[in-house]
Short mmCIF file of C-alpha atoms in Angstrom, two decimals:
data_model
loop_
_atom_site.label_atom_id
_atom_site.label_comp_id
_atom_site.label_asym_id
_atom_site.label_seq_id
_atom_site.Cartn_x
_atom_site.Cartn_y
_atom_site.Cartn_z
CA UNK G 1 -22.71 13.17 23.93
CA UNK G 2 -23.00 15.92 21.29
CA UNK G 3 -19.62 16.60 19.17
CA UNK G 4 -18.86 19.63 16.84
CA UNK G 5 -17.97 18.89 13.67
CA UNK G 6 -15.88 21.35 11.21
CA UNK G 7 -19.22 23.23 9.83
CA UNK G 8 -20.51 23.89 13.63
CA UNK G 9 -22.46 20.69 13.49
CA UNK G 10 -23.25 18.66 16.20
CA UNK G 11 -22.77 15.10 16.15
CA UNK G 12 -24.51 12.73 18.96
CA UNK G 13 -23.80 9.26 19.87
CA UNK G 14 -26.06 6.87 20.27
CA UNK G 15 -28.32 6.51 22.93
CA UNK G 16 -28.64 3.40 25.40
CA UNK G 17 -30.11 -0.30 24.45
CA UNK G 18 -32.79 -1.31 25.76
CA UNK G 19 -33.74 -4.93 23.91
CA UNK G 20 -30.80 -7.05 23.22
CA UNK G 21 -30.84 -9.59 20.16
CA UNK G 22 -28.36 -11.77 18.97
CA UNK G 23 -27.45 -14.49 17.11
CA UNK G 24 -24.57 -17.52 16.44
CA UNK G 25 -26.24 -19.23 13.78
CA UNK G 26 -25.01 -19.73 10.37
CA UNK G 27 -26.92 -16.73 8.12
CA UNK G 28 -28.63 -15.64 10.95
CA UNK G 29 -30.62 -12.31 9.96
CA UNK G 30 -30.92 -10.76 13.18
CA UNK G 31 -33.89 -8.02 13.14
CA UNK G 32 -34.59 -5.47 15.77
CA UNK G 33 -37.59 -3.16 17.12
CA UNK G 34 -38.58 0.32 16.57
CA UNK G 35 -36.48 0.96 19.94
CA UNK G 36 -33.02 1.31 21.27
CA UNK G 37 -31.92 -2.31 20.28
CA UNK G 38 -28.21 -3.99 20.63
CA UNK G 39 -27.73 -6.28 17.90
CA UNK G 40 -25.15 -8.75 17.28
CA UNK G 41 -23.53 -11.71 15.69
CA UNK G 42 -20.87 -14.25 14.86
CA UNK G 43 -21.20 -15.76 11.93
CA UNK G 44 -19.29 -13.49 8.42
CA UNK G 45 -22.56 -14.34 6.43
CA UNK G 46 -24.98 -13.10 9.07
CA UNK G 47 -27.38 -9.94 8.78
CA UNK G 48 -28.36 -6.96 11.25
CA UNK G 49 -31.27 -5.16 10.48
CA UNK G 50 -32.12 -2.04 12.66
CA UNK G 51 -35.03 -0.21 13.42
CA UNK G 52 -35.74 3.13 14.49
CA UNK G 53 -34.51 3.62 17.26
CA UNK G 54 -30.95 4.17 18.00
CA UNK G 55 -29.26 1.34 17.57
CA UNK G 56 -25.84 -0.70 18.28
CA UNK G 57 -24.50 -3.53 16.32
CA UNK G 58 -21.67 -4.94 17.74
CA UNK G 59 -19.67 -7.13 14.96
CA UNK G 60 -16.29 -9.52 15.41
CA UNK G 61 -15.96 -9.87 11.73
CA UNK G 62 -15.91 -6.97 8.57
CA UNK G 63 -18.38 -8.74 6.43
CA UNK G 64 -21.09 -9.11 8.49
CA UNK G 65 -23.79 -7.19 7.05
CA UNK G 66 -25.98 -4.41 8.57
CA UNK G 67 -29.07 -3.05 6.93
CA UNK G 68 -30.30 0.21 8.45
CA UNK G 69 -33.21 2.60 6.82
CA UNK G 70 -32.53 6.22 6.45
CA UNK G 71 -33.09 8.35 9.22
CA UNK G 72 -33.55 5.39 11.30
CA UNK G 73 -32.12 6.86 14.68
CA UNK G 74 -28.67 7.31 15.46
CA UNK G 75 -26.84 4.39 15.22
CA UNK G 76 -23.45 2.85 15.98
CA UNK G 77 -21.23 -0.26 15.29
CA UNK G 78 -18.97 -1.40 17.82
CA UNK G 79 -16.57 -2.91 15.88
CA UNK G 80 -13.96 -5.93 16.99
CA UNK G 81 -12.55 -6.82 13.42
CA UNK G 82 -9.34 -5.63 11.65
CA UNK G 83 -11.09 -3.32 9.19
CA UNK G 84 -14.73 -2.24 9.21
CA UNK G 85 -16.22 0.11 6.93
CA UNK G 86 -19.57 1.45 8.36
CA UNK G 87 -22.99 0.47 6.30
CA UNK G 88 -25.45 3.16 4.58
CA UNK G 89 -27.35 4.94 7.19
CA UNK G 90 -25.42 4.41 10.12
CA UNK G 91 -23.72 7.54 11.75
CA UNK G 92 -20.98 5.98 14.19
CA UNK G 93 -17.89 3.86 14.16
CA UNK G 94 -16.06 2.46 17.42
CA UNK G 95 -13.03 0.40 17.17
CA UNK G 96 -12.96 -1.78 19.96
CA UNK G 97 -9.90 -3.97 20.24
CA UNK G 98 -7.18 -1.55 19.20
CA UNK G 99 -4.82 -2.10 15.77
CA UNK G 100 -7.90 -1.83 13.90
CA UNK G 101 -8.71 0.31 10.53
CA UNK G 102 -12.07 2.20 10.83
CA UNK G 103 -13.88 3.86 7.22
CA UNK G 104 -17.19 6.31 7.54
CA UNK G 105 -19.60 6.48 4.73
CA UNK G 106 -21.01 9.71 3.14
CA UNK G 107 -22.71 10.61 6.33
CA UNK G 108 -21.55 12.54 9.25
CA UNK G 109 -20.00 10.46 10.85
CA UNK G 110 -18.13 10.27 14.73
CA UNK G 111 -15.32 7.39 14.18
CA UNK G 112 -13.75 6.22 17.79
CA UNK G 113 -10.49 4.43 18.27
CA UNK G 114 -9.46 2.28 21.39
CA UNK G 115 -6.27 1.96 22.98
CA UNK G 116 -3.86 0.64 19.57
CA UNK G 117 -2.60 2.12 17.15
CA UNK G 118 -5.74 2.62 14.96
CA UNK G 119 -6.28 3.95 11.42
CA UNK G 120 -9.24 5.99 10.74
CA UNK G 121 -10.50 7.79 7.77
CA UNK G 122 -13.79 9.35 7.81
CA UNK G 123 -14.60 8.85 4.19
CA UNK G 124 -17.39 11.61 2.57
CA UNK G 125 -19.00 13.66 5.07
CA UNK G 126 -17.23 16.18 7.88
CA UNK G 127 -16.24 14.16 10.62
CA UNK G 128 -15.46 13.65 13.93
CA UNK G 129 -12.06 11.57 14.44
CA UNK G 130 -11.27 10.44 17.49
CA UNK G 131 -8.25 8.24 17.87
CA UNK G 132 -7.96 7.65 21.49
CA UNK G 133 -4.48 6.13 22.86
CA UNK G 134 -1.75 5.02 20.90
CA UNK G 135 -0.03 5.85 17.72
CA UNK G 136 -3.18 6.52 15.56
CA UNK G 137 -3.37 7.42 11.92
CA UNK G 138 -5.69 9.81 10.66
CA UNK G 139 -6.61 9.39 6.58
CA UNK G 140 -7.57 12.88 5.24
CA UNK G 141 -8.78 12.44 1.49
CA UNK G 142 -9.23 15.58 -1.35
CA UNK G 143 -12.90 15.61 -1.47
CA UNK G 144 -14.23 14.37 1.19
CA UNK G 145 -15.51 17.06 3.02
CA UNK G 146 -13.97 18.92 6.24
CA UNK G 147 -13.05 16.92 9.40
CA UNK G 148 -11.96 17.50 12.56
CA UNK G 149 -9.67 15.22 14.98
CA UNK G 150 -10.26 15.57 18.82
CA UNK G 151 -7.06 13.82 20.50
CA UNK G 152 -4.09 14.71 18.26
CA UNK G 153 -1.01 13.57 20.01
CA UNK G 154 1.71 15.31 18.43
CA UNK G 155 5.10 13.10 17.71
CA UNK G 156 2.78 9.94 18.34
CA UNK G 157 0.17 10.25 15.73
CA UNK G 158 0.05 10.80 12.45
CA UNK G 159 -2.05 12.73 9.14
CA UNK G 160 -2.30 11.37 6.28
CA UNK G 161 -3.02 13.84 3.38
CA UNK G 162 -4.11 12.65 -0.07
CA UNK G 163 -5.50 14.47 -3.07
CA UNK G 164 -4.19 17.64 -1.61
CA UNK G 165 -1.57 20.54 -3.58
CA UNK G 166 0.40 20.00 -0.25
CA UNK G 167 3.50 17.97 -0.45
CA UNK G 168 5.87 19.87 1.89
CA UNK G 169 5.59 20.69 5.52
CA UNK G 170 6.42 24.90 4.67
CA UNK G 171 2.97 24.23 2.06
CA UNK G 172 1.04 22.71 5.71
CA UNK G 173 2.48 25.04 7.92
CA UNK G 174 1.28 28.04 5.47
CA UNK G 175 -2.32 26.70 5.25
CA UNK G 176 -2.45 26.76 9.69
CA UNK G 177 -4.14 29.41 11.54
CA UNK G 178 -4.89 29.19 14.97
CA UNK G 179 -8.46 30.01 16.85
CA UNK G 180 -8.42 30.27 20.27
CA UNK G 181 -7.06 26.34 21.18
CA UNK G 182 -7.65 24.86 17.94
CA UNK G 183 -5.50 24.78 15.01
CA UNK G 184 -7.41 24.93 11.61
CA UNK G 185 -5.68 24.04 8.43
CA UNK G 186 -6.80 25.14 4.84
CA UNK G 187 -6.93 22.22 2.60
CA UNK G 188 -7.64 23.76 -0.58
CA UNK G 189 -10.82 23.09 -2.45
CA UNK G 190 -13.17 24.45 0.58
CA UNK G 191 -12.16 21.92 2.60
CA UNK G 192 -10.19 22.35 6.06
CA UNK G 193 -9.22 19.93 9.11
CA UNK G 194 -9.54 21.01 12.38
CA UNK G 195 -7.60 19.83 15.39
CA UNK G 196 -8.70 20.71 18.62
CA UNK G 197 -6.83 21.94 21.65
CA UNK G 198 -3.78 21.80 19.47
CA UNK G 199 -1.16 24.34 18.95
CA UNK G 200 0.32 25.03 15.30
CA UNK G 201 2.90 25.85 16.69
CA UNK G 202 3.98 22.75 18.26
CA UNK G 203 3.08 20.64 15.29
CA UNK G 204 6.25 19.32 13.05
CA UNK G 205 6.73 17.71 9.91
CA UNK G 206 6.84 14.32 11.80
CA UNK G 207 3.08 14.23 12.49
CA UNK G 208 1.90 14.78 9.08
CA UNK G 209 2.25 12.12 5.90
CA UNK G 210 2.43 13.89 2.78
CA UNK G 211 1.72 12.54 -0.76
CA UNK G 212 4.84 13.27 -3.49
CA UNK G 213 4.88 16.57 -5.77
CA UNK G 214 4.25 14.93 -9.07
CA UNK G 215 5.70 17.82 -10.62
CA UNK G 216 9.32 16.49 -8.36
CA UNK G 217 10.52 20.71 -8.79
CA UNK G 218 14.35 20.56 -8.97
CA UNK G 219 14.61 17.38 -10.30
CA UNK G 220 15.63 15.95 -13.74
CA UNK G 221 14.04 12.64 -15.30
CA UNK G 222 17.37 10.55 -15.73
CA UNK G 223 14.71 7.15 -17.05
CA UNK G 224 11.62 6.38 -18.48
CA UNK G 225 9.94 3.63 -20.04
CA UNK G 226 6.34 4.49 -20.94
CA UNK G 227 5.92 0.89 -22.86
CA UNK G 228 4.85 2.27 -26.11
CA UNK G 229 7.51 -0.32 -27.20
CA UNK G 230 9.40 -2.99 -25.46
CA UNK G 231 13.18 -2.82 -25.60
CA UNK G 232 14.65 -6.39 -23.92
CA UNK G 233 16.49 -9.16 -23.65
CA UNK G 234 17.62 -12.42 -22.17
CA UNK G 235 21.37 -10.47 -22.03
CA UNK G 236 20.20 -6.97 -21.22
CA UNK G 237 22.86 -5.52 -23.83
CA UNK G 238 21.80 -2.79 -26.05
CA UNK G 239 18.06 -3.12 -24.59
CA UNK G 240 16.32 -0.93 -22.07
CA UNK G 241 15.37 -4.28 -20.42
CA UNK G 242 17.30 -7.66 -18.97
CA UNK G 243 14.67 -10.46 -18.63
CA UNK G 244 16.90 -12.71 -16.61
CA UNK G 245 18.12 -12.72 -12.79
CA UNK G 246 21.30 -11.28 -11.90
CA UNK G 247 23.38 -8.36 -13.25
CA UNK G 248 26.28 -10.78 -15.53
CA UNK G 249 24.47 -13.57 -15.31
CA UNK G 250 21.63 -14.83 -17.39
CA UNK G 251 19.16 -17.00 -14.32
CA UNK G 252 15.81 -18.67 -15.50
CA UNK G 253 14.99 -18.75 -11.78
CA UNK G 254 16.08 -17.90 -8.09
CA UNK G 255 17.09 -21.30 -6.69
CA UNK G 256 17.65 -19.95 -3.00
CA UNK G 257 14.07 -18.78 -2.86
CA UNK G 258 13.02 -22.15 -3.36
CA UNK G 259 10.79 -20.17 -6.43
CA UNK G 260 8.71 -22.30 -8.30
CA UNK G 261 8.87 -20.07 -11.80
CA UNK G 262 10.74 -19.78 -14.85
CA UNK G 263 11.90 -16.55 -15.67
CA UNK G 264 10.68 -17.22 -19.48
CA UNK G 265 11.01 -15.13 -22.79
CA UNK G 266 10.34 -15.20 -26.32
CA UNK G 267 13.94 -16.46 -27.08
CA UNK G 268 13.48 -19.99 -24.91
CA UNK G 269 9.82 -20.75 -25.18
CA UNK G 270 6.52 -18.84 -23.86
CA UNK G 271 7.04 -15.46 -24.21
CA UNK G 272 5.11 -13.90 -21.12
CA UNK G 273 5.27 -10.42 -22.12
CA UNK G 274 2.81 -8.41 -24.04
CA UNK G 275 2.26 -4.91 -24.88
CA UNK G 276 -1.20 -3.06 -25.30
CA UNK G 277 -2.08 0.78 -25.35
CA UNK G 278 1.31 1.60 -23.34
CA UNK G 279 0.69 -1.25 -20.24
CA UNK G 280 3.23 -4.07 -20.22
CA UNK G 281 1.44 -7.52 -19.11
CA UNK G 282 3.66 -9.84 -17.84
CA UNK G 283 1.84 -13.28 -17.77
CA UNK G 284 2.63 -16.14 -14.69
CA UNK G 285 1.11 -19.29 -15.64
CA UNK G 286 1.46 -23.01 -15.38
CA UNK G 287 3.09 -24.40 -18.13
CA UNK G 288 6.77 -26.42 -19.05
CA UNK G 289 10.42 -25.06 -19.17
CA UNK G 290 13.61 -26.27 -19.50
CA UNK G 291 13.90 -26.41 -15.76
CA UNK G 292 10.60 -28.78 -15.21
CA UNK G 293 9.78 -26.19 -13.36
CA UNK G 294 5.47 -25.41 -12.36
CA UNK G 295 5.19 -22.34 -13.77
CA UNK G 296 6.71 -19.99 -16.09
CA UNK G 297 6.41 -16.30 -15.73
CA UNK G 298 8.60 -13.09 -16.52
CA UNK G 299 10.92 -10.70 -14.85
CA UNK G 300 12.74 -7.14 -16.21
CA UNK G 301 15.74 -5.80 -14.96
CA UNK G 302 17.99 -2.70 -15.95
CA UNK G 303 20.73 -4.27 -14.37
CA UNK G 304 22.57 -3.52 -18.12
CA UNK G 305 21.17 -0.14 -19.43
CA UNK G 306 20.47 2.44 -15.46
CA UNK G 307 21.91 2.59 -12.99
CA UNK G 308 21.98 5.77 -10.68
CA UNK G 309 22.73 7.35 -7.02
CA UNK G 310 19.82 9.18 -4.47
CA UNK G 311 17.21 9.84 -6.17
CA UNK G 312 12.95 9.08 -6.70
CA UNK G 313 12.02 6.03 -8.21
CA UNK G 314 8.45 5.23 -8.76
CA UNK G 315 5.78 2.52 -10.85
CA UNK G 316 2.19 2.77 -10.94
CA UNK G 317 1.48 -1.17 -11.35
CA UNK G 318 -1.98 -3.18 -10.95
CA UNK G 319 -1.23 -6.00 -8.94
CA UNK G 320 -2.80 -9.53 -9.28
CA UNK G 321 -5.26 -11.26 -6.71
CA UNK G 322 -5.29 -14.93 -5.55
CA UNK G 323 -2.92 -17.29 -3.69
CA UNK G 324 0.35 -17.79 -4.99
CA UNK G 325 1.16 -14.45 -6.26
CA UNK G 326 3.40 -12.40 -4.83
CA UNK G 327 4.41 -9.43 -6.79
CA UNK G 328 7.18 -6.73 -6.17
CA UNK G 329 9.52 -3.88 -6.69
CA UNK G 330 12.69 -3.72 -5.80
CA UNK G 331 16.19 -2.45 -6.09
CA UNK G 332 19.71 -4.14 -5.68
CA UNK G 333 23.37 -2.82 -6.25
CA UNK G 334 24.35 -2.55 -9.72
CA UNK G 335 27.84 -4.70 -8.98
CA UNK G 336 25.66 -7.57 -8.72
CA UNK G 337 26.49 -8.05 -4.44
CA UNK G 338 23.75 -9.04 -1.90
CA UNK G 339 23.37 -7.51 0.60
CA UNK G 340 21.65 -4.56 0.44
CA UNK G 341 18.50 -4.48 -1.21
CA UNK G 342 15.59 -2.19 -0.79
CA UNK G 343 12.17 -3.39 -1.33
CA UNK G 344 9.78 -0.81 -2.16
CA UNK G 345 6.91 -3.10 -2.51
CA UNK G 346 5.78 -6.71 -1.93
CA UNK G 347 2.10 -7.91 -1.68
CA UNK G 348 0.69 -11.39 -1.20
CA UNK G 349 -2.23 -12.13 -3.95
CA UNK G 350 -4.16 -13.74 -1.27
CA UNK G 351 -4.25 -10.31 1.02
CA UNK G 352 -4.63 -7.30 -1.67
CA UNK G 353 -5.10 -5.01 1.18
CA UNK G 354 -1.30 -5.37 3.21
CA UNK G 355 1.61 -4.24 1.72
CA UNK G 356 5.20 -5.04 2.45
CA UNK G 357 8.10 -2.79 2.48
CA UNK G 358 11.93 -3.62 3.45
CA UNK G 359 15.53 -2.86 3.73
CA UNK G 360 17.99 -5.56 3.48
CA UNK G 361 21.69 -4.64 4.86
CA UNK G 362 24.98 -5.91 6.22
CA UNK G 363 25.69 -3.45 8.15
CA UNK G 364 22.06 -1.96 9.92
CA UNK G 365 20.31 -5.42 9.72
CA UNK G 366 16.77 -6.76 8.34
CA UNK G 367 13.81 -4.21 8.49
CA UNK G 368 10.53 -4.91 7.18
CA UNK G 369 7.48 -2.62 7.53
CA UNK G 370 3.58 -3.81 6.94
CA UNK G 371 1.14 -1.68 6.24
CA UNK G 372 -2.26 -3.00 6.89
CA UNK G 373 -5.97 -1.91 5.57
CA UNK G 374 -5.08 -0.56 2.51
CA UNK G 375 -7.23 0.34 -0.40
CA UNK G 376 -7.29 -3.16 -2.41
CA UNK G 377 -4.33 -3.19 -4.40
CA UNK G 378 -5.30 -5.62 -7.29
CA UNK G 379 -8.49 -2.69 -8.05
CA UNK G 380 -6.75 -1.04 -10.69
CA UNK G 381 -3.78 1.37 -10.98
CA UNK G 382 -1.72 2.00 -8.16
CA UNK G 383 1.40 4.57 -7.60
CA UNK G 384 4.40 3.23 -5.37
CA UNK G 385 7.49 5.32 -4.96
CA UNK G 386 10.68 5.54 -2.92
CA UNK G 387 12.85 8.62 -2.45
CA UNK G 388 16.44 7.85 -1.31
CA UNK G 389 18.65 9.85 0.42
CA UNK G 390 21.99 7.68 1.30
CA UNK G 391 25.84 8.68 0.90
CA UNK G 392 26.42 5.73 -1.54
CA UNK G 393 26.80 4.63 -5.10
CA UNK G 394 24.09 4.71 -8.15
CA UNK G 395 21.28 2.75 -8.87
CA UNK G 396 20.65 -0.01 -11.02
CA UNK G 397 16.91 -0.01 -11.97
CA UNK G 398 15.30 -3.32 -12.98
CA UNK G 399 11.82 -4.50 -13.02
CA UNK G 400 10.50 -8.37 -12.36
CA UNK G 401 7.65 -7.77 -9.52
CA UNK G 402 9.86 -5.84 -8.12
CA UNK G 403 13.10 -3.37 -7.16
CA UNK G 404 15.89 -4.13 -5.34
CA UNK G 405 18.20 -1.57 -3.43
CA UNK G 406 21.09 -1.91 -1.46
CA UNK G 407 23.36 -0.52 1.23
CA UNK G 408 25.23 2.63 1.29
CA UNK G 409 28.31 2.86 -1.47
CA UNK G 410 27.28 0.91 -4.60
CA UNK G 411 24.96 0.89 -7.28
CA UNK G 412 21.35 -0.23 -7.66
CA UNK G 413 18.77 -1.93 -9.88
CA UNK G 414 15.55 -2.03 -10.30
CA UNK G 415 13.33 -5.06 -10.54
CA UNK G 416 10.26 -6.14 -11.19
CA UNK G 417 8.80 -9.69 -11.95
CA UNK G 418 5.66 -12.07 -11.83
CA UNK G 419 6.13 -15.21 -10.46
CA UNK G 420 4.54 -17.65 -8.03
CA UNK G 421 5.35 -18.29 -4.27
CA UNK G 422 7.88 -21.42 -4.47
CA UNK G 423 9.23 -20.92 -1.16
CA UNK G 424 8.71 -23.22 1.78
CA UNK G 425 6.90 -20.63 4.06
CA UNK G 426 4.22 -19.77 0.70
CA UNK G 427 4.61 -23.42 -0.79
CA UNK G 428 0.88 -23.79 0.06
CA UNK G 429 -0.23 -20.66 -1.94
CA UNK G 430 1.95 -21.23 -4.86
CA UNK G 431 -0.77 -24.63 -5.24
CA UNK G 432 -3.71 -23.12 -6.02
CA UNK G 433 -2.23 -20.50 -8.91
CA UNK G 434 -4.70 -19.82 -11.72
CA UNK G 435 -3.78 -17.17 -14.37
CA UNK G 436 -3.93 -13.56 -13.11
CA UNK G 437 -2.98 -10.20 -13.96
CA UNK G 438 -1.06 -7.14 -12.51
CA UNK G 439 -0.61 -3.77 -13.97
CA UNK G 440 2.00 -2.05 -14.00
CA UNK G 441 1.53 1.55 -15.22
CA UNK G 442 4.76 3.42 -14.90
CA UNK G 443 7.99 3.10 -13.19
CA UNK G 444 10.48 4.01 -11.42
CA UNK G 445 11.56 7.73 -10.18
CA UNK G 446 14.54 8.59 -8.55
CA UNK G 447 14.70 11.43 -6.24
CA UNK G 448 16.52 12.38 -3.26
CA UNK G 449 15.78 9.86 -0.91
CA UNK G 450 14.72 6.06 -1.08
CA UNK G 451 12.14 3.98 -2.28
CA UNK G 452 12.25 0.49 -3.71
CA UNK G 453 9.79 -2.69 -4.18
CA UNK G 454 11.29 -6.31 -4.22
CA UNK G 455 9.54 -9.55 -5.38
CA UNK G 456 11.74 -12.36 -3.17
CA UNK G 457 9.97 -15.54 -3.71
CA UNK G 458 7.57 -14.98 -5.86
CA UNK G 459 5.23 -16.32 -8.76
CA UNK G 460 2.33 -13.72 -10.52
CA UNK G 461 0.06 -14.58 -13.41
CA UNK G 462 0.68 -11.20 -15.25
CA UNK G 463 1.88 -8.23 -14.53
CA UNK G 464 1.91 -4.44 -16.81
CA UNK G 465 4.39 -2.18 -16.49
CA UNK G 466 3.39 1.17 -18.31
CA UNK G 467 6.01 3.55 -17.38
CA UNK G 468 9.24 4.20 -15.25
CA UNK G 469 10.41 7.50 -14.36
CA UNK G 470 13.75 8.26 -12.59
CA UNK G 471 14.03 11.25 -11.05
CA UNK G 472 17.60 11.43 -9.78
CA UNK G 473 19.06 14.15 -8.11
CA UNK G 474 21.08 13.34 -5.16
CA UNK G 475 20.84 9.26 -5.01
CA UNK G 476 22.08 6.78 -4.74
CA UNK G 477 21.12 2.57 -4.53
CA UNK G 478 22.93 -0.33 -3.98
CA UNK G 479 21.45 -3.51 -3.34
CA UNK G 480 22.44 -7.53 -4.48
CA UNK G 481 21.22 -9.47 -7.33
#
């Protein structure tokens, strides 16, 4: 089947087998003819090697690894894991199982979904994207060529635009033109996406996912910390930053997480905080406290120096890898009360590709959302915002892993902390900790509407914190400490 891609290309599939190989030996390297050949295996270490023919490697697990020559027909994997990014030389993706994550290479490439709710992002190249049933996500990235998506669904799937000047549905709807049954939109850059047999004017704001104006027009920066210094303090008074738990009270640790670190500082023993060309490291290591606790590690609040209503609140962080750690960003009220609490982010060191986001309230309930196949979070910098729209109080901003937020009508922190997984459901982790690191670049924004990252149970190695930007304009926070 031939497909036309956004520069008039056509894209083929691959033709049929007609050897079969296959292997469910440990290592197996698993080597095909100069034919149509289906190849396939079981084992994570094992190796497909194609020929040139066209050829089909069916996979159950990402890290399989598939060797195919350059111009080597026109190949495909058929794909059964939870993320699969396709191999040099091969054109064709197809997710098999549904809920899966699919990534092209710099090819041309024709990525197929099933009957989940997939994610697929073509990568370099202009592509064919074809999600298939479900609630699909489409990933369109600033220089990576044009694409175009076959089955749009409007109101069921979504696009995902990144690296692109447009951060408003008015800015997407202005880029649209229509051709015939197709809607084309201008990306900027010489790039475009296509969607066929899809009307612009029956697509809404709901369908697209657009990144955050960094300029935030009509907004005021109400904090910063850029951590050319470090302002704290066990007791948070007359200091940008609290290093203990709780807005009047001065907590080493968080006793109902069953948290197996010591909120430590300079003025009680190991100082885990150190400053270096405007990134704040905050350390999590094993070590002895007045608590006899396994690990000490660090946590900074502004539960005494912000707090503030609606608004944008944002930290570009670099997160730590390995079991044990679980990092966040948070916010909580600024009166100190639990519940609410708004998590903004929470990641597990021993999954750097899942992140965690939440809402914690009396009155609407528990709501946590995953997101799955991410970009691997402890690889450097990352940005993580929240904008908050709610009819309630201001914001306390504090920063341990994380920031807390709360329900409607009070005020809300920020947190963010390191610490180590000393709660029964990560006990486990929290055993094998060895000293790590997470960046933190800048923090927190506050704009109209609501973002937040929480740490809960947790236990990092280090964490920097470069810079925290509030953005308020029509916020407002509240969650418990």
């Amino acid at each position: 089947m031939i497909y036309q891609n956004a520069s008039s290309v056509g894209l083929s599939t691959s033709g049929s087998p007609t050897k079969w190989f296959s292997s469910s030996l440990p290592g197996a390297v698993v080597v095909g003819t100069t034919g149509n050949d289906w190849l396939s295996a079981s084992d994570p270490a094992a190796t497909l090697q194609g020929g040139a023919g066209d050829d089909i490697y069916a996979i159950w697990d990402g890290r399989i690894t598939i060797t195919e020559l350059a111009g080597g027909g026109i190949d495909t994997v058929r794909s059964w894991a939870g993320l699969t990014k396709l191999s040099a030389n091969v054109e064709n993706l197809e997710l098999m199982q549904g809920n899966q994550r699919g990534i092209g290479n710099a090819l041309n490439n024709i990525l197929t979904g099933s009957a989940g709710n997939d994610t697929l992002d073509g990568g370099a190249g202009n592509d064919v994207l074809i999600g298939g049933a479900g609630a699909d996500t489409f990933i369109i990235s600033g220089g990576n060529g044009s694409d175009v998506i076959y089955d749009f669904e409007q109101g069921l799937d979504t696009i995902r635009l990144q690296d692109y000047a447009l951060f408003n549905f008015a800015a997407v709807k202005a880029a649209m033109t229509q051709t015939g049954l197709d809607t084309t939109i201008a990306l900027g850059g010489g790039e475009k996406l296509v969607l066929r047999n899809t009307l612009a004017s029956s697509l809404t704001t709901r369908d697209f996912w657009l990144p955050t104006d960094p300029l935030h027009f009509g907004m005021k920066q109400t904090f910063a910390d850029e951590f050319d210094s470090f302002s704290a303090s066990a007791t948070g008074l007359g200091t940008t930053w609290k290093t203990t738990y709780k807005v009047n009270d001065q907590l080493r640790t968080l006793s109902t997480n069953n948290e197996a670190e010591y909120y430590s500082d300079s003025s009680v023993g190991v100082d885990p905080f150190s400053l270096k060309d405007g990134v704040l490291d905050i350390a999590a290591a094993p070590g002895s406290n007045p608590l006899g606790l396994a690990y000490n590690s660090g946590l900074i609040t502004t539960a005494k120096s912000f707090a503030q209503l609606y608004g944008y609140f944002e930290a570009r962080v670099d997160l730590p890898a390995g079991q044990g750690f679980w990092p966040a960003f948070w916010l909580l009220p600024a009166d100190g009360s639990w519940p609410p609490e708004i998590d903004i982010l929470e990641m597990l060191g021993n999954n750097t590709t899942t992140a965690y986001a939440g809402v914690r309230s009396s009155t609407a309930g528990n709501t946590t959302f995953k997101s799955n196949y991410l970009p691997d979070l402890s690889a450097g910098f990352h940005t993580f915002g929240l904008s908050l729209a709610v009819r309630h109080d201001p914001l306390v901003c504090r920063r341990q892993r994380g920031c807390r937020d709360g329900d409607p009508g009070r005020h809300e922190q920020a947190d963010v902390h390191a610490a180590e997984s000393g709660s029964r459901r990560y006990r486990q982790l929290a055993r094998q900790v060895r000293p790590q690191h997470a960046d933190r670049p800048y923090a927190d924004r506050l704009c109209p509407r609501l973002a937040e990252w929480r740490p809960q149970r947790h236990r990092a190695r280090r964490c920097r914190h470069l810079r925290r930007q509030l953005y308020a304009e029509c916020g407002r926070r509240q969650r418990p400490l």
